[in-house]
CSV table of C-alpha atoms in Angstrom, one decimal:
chain,number,residue,atom,x,y,z
A,1,MET,CA,114.5,1.5,134.6
A,2,ALA,CA,117.5,1.7,136.9
A,3,GLU,CA,119.9,2.0,133.9
A,4,MET,CA,117.9,4.9,132.5
A,5,ALA,CA,117.8,6.7,135.9
A,6,ARG,CA,121.5,6.2,136.1
A,7,SER,CA,122.0,7.6,132.6
A,8,LEU,CA,120.0,10.7,133.6
A,9,ARG,CA,121.9,11.2,136.8
A,10,ASP,CA,125.2,10.8,135.0
A,11,GLY,CA,124.2,13.5,132.6
A,12,LEU,CA,124.0,11.4,129.4
A,13,LYS,CA,122.1,13.0,126.6
A,14,TYR,CA,118.8,11.4,125.8
A,15,ASP,CA,120.1,10.4,122.3
A,16,ASP,CA,123.4,9.0,123.5
A,17,LYS,CA,124.1,5.7,121.9
A,18,SER,CA,124.2,3.9,125.3
A,19,VAL,CA,120.8,5.3,126.3
A,20,GLN,CA,119.4,4.2,123.0
A,21,GLN,CA,120.8,0.7,123.5
A,22,HIS,CA,119.0,0.5,126.9
A,23,ILE,CA,115.8,0.9,125.1
A,24,VAL,CA,116.7,-1.5,122.2
A,25,ARG,CA,117.5,-4.1,124.8
A,26,HIS,CA,114.2,-3.5,126.6
A,27,LEU,CA,112.3,-3.9,123.3
A,28,GLN,CA,114.2,-7.1,122.6
A,29,PHE,CA,113.3,-8.4,126.0
A,30,LEU,CA,109.6,-7.6,125.4
A,31,GLU,CA,109.7,-9.3,122.0
A,32,LYS,CA,111.3,-12.4,123.6
A,33,HIS,CA,108.5,-12.6,126.1
A,34,GLY,CA,105.7,-12.3,123.6
A,35,HIS,CA,105.2,-8.5,123.6
A,36,PRO,CA,106.7,-7.2,120.4
A,37,ALA,CA,106.9,-3.4,120.2
A,38,SER,CA,108.7,-1.0,117.8
A,39,GLY,CA,110.5,2.1,118.8
A,40,SER,CA,107.5,4.1,117.7
A,41,ASP,CA,105.2,1.9,119.8
A,42,PHE,CA,107.4,2.6,122.8
A,43,ALA,CA,107.5,6.3,122.1
A,44,LEU,CA,103.7,6.3,122.2
A,45,GLN,CA,103.7,4.4,125.5
A,46,THR,CA,106.1,6.9,127.1
A,47,ARG,CA,103.9,9.8,125.9
A,48,PHE,CA,101.1,8.0,127.8
A,49,PHE,CA,103.3,7.8,130.9
A,50,LEU,CA,103.7,11.6,130.8
A,51,GLU,CA,99.9,12.1,130.7
A,52,ASP,CA,98.9,9.4,133.3
A,53,ASP,CA,99.4,10.6,136.9
A,54,PHE,CA,100.1,7.1,138.2
A,55,HIS,CA,102.8,6.2,135.7
A,56,ARG,CA,104.4,9.7,135.7
A,57,ASN,CA,104.6,9.7,139.5
A,58,MET,CA,106.0,6.2,139.5
A,59,LEU,CA,108.8,7.2,137.2
A,60,GLU,CA,109.4,10.5,138.8
A,61,GLY,CA,109.5,8.8,142.2
A,62,GLN,CA,112.5,6.8,141.0
A,63,GLN,CA,114.4,9.8,139.7
A,64,THR,CA,113.2,13.3,139.1
A,65,GLY,CA,112.9,13.9,135.4
A,66,LEU,CA,112.9,10.2,134.5
A,67,ALA,CA,109.5,10.3,132.8
A,68,TYR,CA,110.5,13.1,130.5
A,69,TYR,CA,114.0,11.7,129.9
A,70,LEU,CA,112.5,8.4,128.9
A,71,ASN,CA,110.1,10.0,126.6
A,72,ALA,CA,112.8,12.1,124.9
A,73,ALA,CA,115.0,9.0,124.5
A,74,ALA,CA,112.1,6.9,123.1
A,75,GLU,CA,111.2,9.7,120.7
A,76,ALA,CA,114.8,9.9,119.5
A,77,LEU,CA,114.9,6.1,118.9
A,78,ALA,CA,111.6,6.2,117.0
A,79,LYS,CA,112.9,9.1,114.8
A,80,SER,CA,116.1,7.1,114.1
A,81,GLY,CA,113.9,4.3,112.7
A,82,GLU,CA,115.3,1.5,114.9
């Protein structure tokens, strides 16, 4: 999550190629460890993070705006079909 927070602080747009690659690497990591998830699955998960106080506060505690940035990035990845 540190890479995503850094991308947000650095002003990278949510659909920047490097931001999208952070998510792709995360999904590859999950798959390698027995938890396969598609971009659409991850987008659904990030929507849950926005609605759940615990997860939203955890992300927002790391970097203001991170929960929303992560959701926008995940939605963009899902829309791209990767």
